[in-house]
Amino acid sequence: MRHRIAGRKLNRPTSHRMLMLRNQVTQLIKHERIVTTEAKAKETSRLAEHAITLGKKGSLHHRRQALSMIMEKPVAHKLFDDLAERYASRAGGYTRILKLQPRKGDGAPMALLELV
């Protein structure tokens, strides 16, 4: 039974999974939209929402926490400068997941993850 177990394993070891999700959060903030599978989009959305909340708080401690999640410093600056202003009056729900056609090769359900 999976009671009280949050998150998906995505069929990867922990280190690979965390690195992949950190990279996807970085690319989402950088480009403001990415195309990925539905499961990865849902997990990336959780981390991206948390990163944007840290960006809104803006203290040194929150910057360091966000930098542990985001892999590029210019992207972190964008998070704390541009996105924090954009979402200042919004209480959550910073990302949107739109379902796309299944992937041609293996039929995996695809999704577009974008910032609102």
mmCIF file of C-alpha atoms in Angstrom, residues 24-81:
data_model
loop_
_atom_site.group_PDB
_atom_site.id
_atom_site.type_symbol
_atom_site.label_atom_id
_atom_site.label_comp_id
_atom_site.label_asym_id
_atom_site.label_seq_id
_atom_site.Cartn_x
_atom_site.Cartn_y
_atom_site.Cartn_z
ATOM 1 C CA GLN A 24 13.318 20.514 -16.114
ATOM 2 C CA VAL A 25 12.481 23.187 -13.525
ATOM 3 C CA THR A 26 15.456 25.230 -14.752
ATOM 4 C CA GLN A 27 14.361 24.925 -18.378
ATOM 5 C CA LEU A 28 10.734 25.718 -17.493
ATOM 6 C CA ILE A 29 11.721 28.950 -15.761
ATOM 7 C CA LYS A 30 14.164 29.816 -18.547
ATOM 8 C CA HIS A 31 11.838 29.179 -21.522
ATOM 9 C CA GLU A 32 8.471 29.423 -19.675
ATOM 10 C CA ARG A 33 7.155 26.301 -21.421
ATOM 11 C CA ILE A 34 8.403 22.762 -22.022
ATOM 12 C CA VAL A 35 7.002 19.633 -23.666
ATOM 13 C CA THR A 36 7.431 16.412 -21.689
ATOM 14 C CA THR A 37 5.473 13.347 -20.601
ATOM 15 C CA GLU A 38 2.448 13.809 -18.349
ATOM 16 C CA ALA A 39 4.032 12.143 -15.311
ATOM 17 C CA LYS A 40 7.203 14.216 -15.566
ATOM 18 C CA ALA A 41 5.136 17.365 -16.095
ATOM 19 C CA LYS A 42 3.154 16.738 -12.906
ATOM 20 C CA GLU A 43 6.312 16.205 -10.842
ATOM 21 C CA THR A 44 8.078 19.186 -12.417
ATOM 22 C CA SER A 45 5.041 21.343 -11.738
ATOM 23 C CA ARG A 46 5.266 20.587 -7.996
ATOM 24 C CA LEU A 47 8.903 21.680 -7.831
ATOM 25 C CA ALA A 48 8.368 24.732 -10.048
ATOM 26 C CA GLU A 49 5.486 25.960 -7.883
ATOM 27 C CA HIS A 50 7.706 25.655 -4.814
ATOM 28 C CA ALA A 51 10.573 27.494 -6.559
ATOM 29 C CA ILE A 52 8.283 30.390 -7.546
ATOM 30 C CA THR A 53 6.990 30.607 -3.969
ATOM 31 C CA LEU A 54 10.603 30.866 -2.780
ATOM 32 C CA GLY A 55 11.153 33.581 -5.395
ATOM 33 C CA LYS A 56 8.230 35.569 -4.019
ATOM 34 C CA LYS A 57 9.638 35.440 -0.485
ATOM 35 C CA GLY A 58 13.009 36.693 -1.688
ATOM 36 C CA SER A 59 15.245 36.544 1.392
ATOM 37 C CA LEU A 60 18.833 35.304 1.265
ATOM 38 C CA HIS A 61 17.805 31.972 2.765
ATOM 39 C CA HIS A 62 15.117 31.518 0.096
ATOM 40 C CA ARG A 63 17.621 32.435 -2.642
ATOM 41 C CA ARG A 64 19.981 29.737 -1.421
ATOM 42 C CA GLN A 65 17.172 27.198 -1.256
ATOM 43 C CA ALA A 66 16.132 28.074 -4.820
ATOM 44 C CA LEU A 67 19.726 27.868 -6.064
ATOM 45 C CA SER A 68 19.919 24.329 -4.702
ATOM 46 C CA MET A 69 16.989 23.505 -7.024
ATOM 47 C CA ILE A 70 17.878 25.646 -10.077
ATOM 48 C CA MET A 71 20.994 24.807 -12.050
ATOM 49 C CA GLU A 72 21.820 28.192 -13.655
ATOM 50 C CA LYS A 73 22.375 31.474 -11.826
ATOM 51 C CA PRO A 74 20.851 33.718 -14.563
ATOM 52 C CA VAL A 75 17.662 31.639 -14.353
ATOM 53 C CA ALA A 76 17.584 32.160 -10.588
ATOM 54 C CA HIS A 77 17.914 35.912 -11.141
ATOM 55 C CA LYS A 78 14.962 35.736 -13.543
ATOM 56 C CA LEU A 79 12.986 33.857 -10.887
ATOM 57 C CA PHE A 80 13.636 36.432 -8.157
ATOM 58 C CA ASP A 81 13.353 39.546 -10.337
#
